[in-house]
Amino acid sequence: SHLRDLFAADRQRFSRFSVVWNDWLLDYSKQRVTTETMEGLLALWQAADVPGWIARMRAGEPINHTEGRAALHIALRHPTGPIMHAGQDVMPAVHAELDKMRRFAGEIHGRHWRGATGEPISDIVNIGIGGSDLGPRMATQALAAFRHPDIRVHYVANLDGADLATVLSTVQPRTTLFVVASKTFTTQETMQNAASARHWLVHALGEAAVARHFVAVSTNLAEVARFGIEPANAFAFWDWVGGRYSLWSAIGLPLVLAVGFDNFRRLLAGAHAMDEHFFATPPAQNLPGLLALLEIWNSNFLGADNRAVLPYSQSLGLLPRYLQQLEMESNGKQVDRQGQALDCATAPVLWGEAGTNGQHAFYQLIHQGGRQVPCEFIACRQPDFDLPGHHEKLLANCFAQSEALMRGKTLAETTAALAASGMSADQVAFLAPYRSFPGNQPSTTLLLPRLDPFNLGALLALYEHKVFVQSAIWDINPFDQWGVEYGKQLASRLLPVILGTASADQLDSSTAGLVAACRNPPRSGRD
Ligand code: F6P
């Protein structure tokens, strides 16, 4: 069926296929589903025992079975009451760490924490990568409207020296605090950037300055101490927090410094509200459940191999990047929980960009490129930066895109419209095929009241649980990431070859050729 026909046949389609939670609206009526499809999809919830998996997660069972770990990120935003892990309530430790973050932010914001020369801190540089970067970086931009006026927060992730060097060129050693964030405290990128930052600081202020200008966030406090950061300046989290699920832990420290602890608390409260909704709501009204099932419909049944996330919010511009790690590192798997190869696709390729910018870049392909691109539009009723004349136009563009993608424009409609504009019959016949649109491109629209800490927290928890539901249905472990390891191992093996201290003999000819070309610039045969 074509979506245009489904809408024409059912005037109740919007109310039938939309859900309200608090003051949020999830409209999935522009997905290519019928009542019958939804019944079939909703049955997957029980068939895959999603309630059982939720119970196992909440009980702190080692559901990350390849690493023997629990996945208890829900504890990080749990307000009261015990959450057990290995026979112990984790909540006292969670609250103690939150308290340490609150006190530390109070010292920085109150200008009580001084650098080595006695000056207050004005710039924070978070050094971390993957889950130790993307969450706080994205949330700092998302909550720009809530920013502390005196503090600038920068993020450095890439091993490429250009990342750190460009940030260092904008800050002063006397007024800069580095947060070295790494779950393992062994990640090559972070350790290299931290060492270079330390060198920069020590060169300017001397070795003793490190204590006033470096703090760390890690589960590996022994390595933190070895790096030279005092235990008092180390913020802990635990191995039952996956890197890409760690924004809610001390990994959120740069965000706390950017927007204040009270706003971080509101973020946690929003995530907790979504946890409660997820745990207690039947699948037909369950927001994470619905998003999970609709994507399974699009990828496993309709054959779409990708999904575009399109926030009509400049502040949510980094959301697609954050979701790339959350969704693709979690569910980009092809071996099930029994070690057997799967016979179906899992996480589709996720990509996207803030609207309206994307409209002037890649939307052409979504409208007329002939590929299935399920789209997820995210919009807010109220703007976070209220410049007159902007927000209504932004919303009009967002809704117009999903309408156009759904409806399309037939050759007959285009022909009639061009003829009515006074064009000659020859011109009409020539142009009409180019100016027609197939439509039937599925989309979901999530309409939030506004982008604030509470709603951002709920939004991110929504996606975490969506990933979890899909992992249960695909029967995969969403909490490991062995695929990342192999490349890291090969990079360690190649480094001595690039440095010239090991031979390239064992390498394939392409890799050996690339290494050789770095040492001796290649010459074309024509020279
Ligand atoms: O990319 C692999 C990964 O292990 C991610 O899962 C993690 O978020 C990232 O590296 C950073 O790891 P760490 O926080 O230990 O430095």
PDB file of N, CA and C and ligand atoms in Angstrom, residues 128-132 181-187 190 237 242-244 251 325 329 481 484-485 488, ligand 1:
ATOM      1  N   GLY A 128      38.486  12.734  26.208  1.00  0.00           N
ATOM      2  CA  GLY A 128      37.890  11.399  26.236  1.00  0.00           C
ATOM      3  C   GLY A 128      37.420  11.069  24.828  1.00  0.00           C
ATOM      4  N   ILE A 129      37.025   9.840  24.599  1.00  0.00           N
ATOM      5  CA  ILE A 129      36.562   9.458  23.258  1.00  0.00           C
ATOM      6  C   ILE A 129      35.416   8.451  23.393  1.00  0.00           C
ATOM      7  N   GLY A 130      34.630   8.310  22.334  1.00  0.00           N
ATOM      8  CA  GLY A 130      33.499   7.374  22.356  1.00  0.00           C
ATOM      9  C   GLY A 130      32.524   7.774  23.447  1.00  0.00           C
ATOM     10  N   GLY A 131      32.177   6.809  24.288  1.00  0.00           N
ATOM     11  CA  GLY A 131      31.222   7.082  25.357  1.00  0.00           C
ATOM     12  C   GLY A 131      31.731   8.096  26.369  1.00  0.00           C
ATOM     13  N   SER A 132      33.033   8.303  26.421  1.00  0.00           N
ATOM     14  CA  SER A 132      33.590   9.274  27.361  1.00  0.00           C
ATOM     15  C   SER A 132      33.671  10.670  26.754  1.00  0.00           C
ATOM     16  N   ALA A 181      38.742  11.720  30.892  1.00  0.00           N
ATOM     17  CA  ALA A 181      37.603  10.815  31.076  1.00  0.00           C
ATOM     18  C   ALA A 181      37.834   9.546  30.285  1.00  0.00           C
ATOM     19  N   SER A 182      37.966   8.439  30.984  1.00  0.00           N
ATOM     20  CA  SER A 182      38.153   7.162  30.297  1.00  0.00           C
ATOM     21  C   SER A 182      37.755   6.038  31.239  1.00  0.00           C
ATOM     22  N   LYS A 183      36.814   5.224  30.794  1.00  0.00           N
ATOM     23  CA  LYS A 183      36.388   4.110  31.642  1.00  0.00           C
ATOM     24  C   LYS A 183      37.580   3.222  32.000  1.00  0.00           C
ATOM     25  N   THR A 184      38.375   2.877  30.990  1.00  0.00           N
ATOM     26  CA  THR A 184      39.492   1.957  31.204  1.00  0.00           C
ATOM     27  C   THR A 184      40.779   2.669  31.610  1.00  0.00           C
ATOM     28  N   PHE A 185      40.916   3.920  31.257  1.00  0.00           N
ATOM     29  CA  PHE A 185      42.138   4.715  31.408  1.00  0.00           C
ATOM     30  C   PHE A 185      43.321   4.072  30.681  1.00  0.00           C
ATOM     31  N   THR A 186      43.020   3.391  29.590  1.00  0.00           N
ATOM     32  CA  THR A 186      44.100   2.813  28.766  1.00  0.00           C
ATOM     33  C   THR A 186      43.898   3.172  27.288  1.00  0.00           C
ATOM     34  N   THR A 187      42.794   3.859  26.957  1.00  0.00           N
ATOM     35  CA  THR A 187      42.474   4.121  25.556  1.00  0.00           C
ATOM     36  C   THR A 187      43.541   5.016  24.926  1.00  0.00           C
ATOM     37  N   THR A 190      42.943   8.855  24.275  1.00  0.00           N
ATOM     38  CA  THR A 190      42.792   9.668  25.478  1.00  0.00           C
ATOM     39  C   THR A 190      44.112   9.788  26.220  1.00  0.00           C
ATOM     40  N   PHE A 237      33.414   5.548  38.496  1.00  0.00           N
ATOM     41  CA  PHE A 237      32.191   4.821  38.165  1.00  0.00           C
ATOM     42  C   PHE A 237      32.536   3.344  38.078  1.00  0.00           C
ATOM     43  N   GLY A 242      28.190   0.655  30.944  1.00  0.00           N
ATOM     44  CA  GLY A 242      28.831   0.602  29.630  1.00  0.00           C
ATOM     45  C   GLY A 242      29.250   2.003  29.201  1.00  0.00           C
ATOM     46  N   GLY A 243      30.346   2.093  28.437  1.00  0.00           N
ATOM     47  CA  GLY A 243      30.842   3.409  28.022  1.00  0.00           C
ATOM     48  C   GLY A 243      29.773   4.270  27.367  1.00  0.00           C
ATOM     49  N   ARG A 244      29.008   3.689  26.443  1.00  0.00           N
ATOM     50  CA  ARG A 244      28.014   4.489  25.712  1.00  0.00           C
ATOM     51  C   ARG A 244      26.739   4.724  26.516  1.00  0.00           C
ATOM     52  N   ILE A 251      31.014  10.543  34.199  1.00  0.00           N
ATOM     53  CA  ILE A 251      31.357  10.949  32.823  1.00  0.00           C
ATOM     54  C   ILE A 251      30.590  12.231  32.464  1.00  0.00           C
ATOM     55  N   GLN A 325      26.918   5.875  18.001  1.00  0.00           N
ATOM     56  CA  GLN A 325      27.607   4.964  18.915  1.00  0.00           C
ATOM     57  C   GLN A 325      26.601   4.117  19.693  1.00  0.00           C
ATOM     58  N   GLU A 329      27.131   0.695  17.859  1.00  0.00           N
ATOM     59  CA  GLU A 329      28.100  -0.073  18.660  1.00  0.00           C
ATOM     60  C   GLU A 329      27.365  -1.104  19.518  1.00  0.00           C
ATOM     61  N   GLN A 481      31.451  -4.885  22.597  1.00  0.00           N
ATOM     62  CA  GLN A 481      31.853  -4.231  21.344  1.00  0.00           C
ATOM     63  C   GLN A 481      33.166  -4.809  20.846  1.00  0.00           C
ATOM     64  N   VAL A 484      35.380  -3.486  17.845  1.00  0.00           N
ATOM     65  CA  VAL A 484      36.264  -2.326  17.902  1.00  0.00           C
ATOM     66  C   VAL A 484      37.697  -2.756  18.203  1.00  0.00           C
ATOM     67  N   GLU A 485      37.814  -3.931  18.841  1.00  0.00           N
ATOM     68  CA  GLU A 485      39.118  -4.328  19.377  1.00  0.00           C
ATOM     69  C   GLU A 485      40.148  -4.681  18.296  1.00  0.00           C
ATOM     70  N   LYS A 488      42.110  -1.906  16.862  1.00  0.00           N
ATOM     71  CA  LYS A 488      43.048  -1.362  17.860  1.00  0.00           C
ATOM     72  C   LYS A 488      44.312  -2.223  17.907  1.00  0.00           C
TER      73      LYS A 488
HETATM   74  O1  F6P B   1      35.058   2.502  20.875  1.00  0.00           O
HETATM   75  C1  F6P B   1      35.294   1.475  21.785  1.00  0.00           C
HETATM   76  C2  F6P B   1      35.182   1.963  23.175  1.00  0.00           C
HETATM   77  O2  F6P B   1      35.546   0.890  23.980  1.00  0.00           O
HETATM   78  C3  F6P B   1      33.802   2.515  23.524  1.00  0.00           C
HETATM   79  O3  F6P B   1      32.905   1.530  23.844  1.00  0.00           O
HETATM   80  C4  F6P B   1      34.133   3.442  24.628  1.00  0.00           C
HETATM   81  O4  F6P B   1      33.079   4.328  24.859  1.00  0.00           O
HETATM   82  C5  F6P B   1      35.368   4.093  24.091  1.00  0.00           C
HETATM   83  O5  F6P B   1      36.069   3.040  23.462  1.00  0.00           O
HETATM   84  C6  F6P B   1      36.220   4.800  25.094  1.00  0.00           C
HETATM   85  O6  F6P B   1      36.685   3.945  26.106  1.00  0.00           O
HETATM   86  P1  F6P B   1      37.250   4.495  27.462  1.00  0.00           P
HETATM   87  O7  F6P B   1      36.177   5.264  28.149  1.00  0.00           O
HETATM   88  O8  F6P B   1      37.664   3.287  28.238  1.00  0.00           O
HETATM   89  O9  F6P B   1      38.421   5.381  27.153  1.00  0.00           O
END
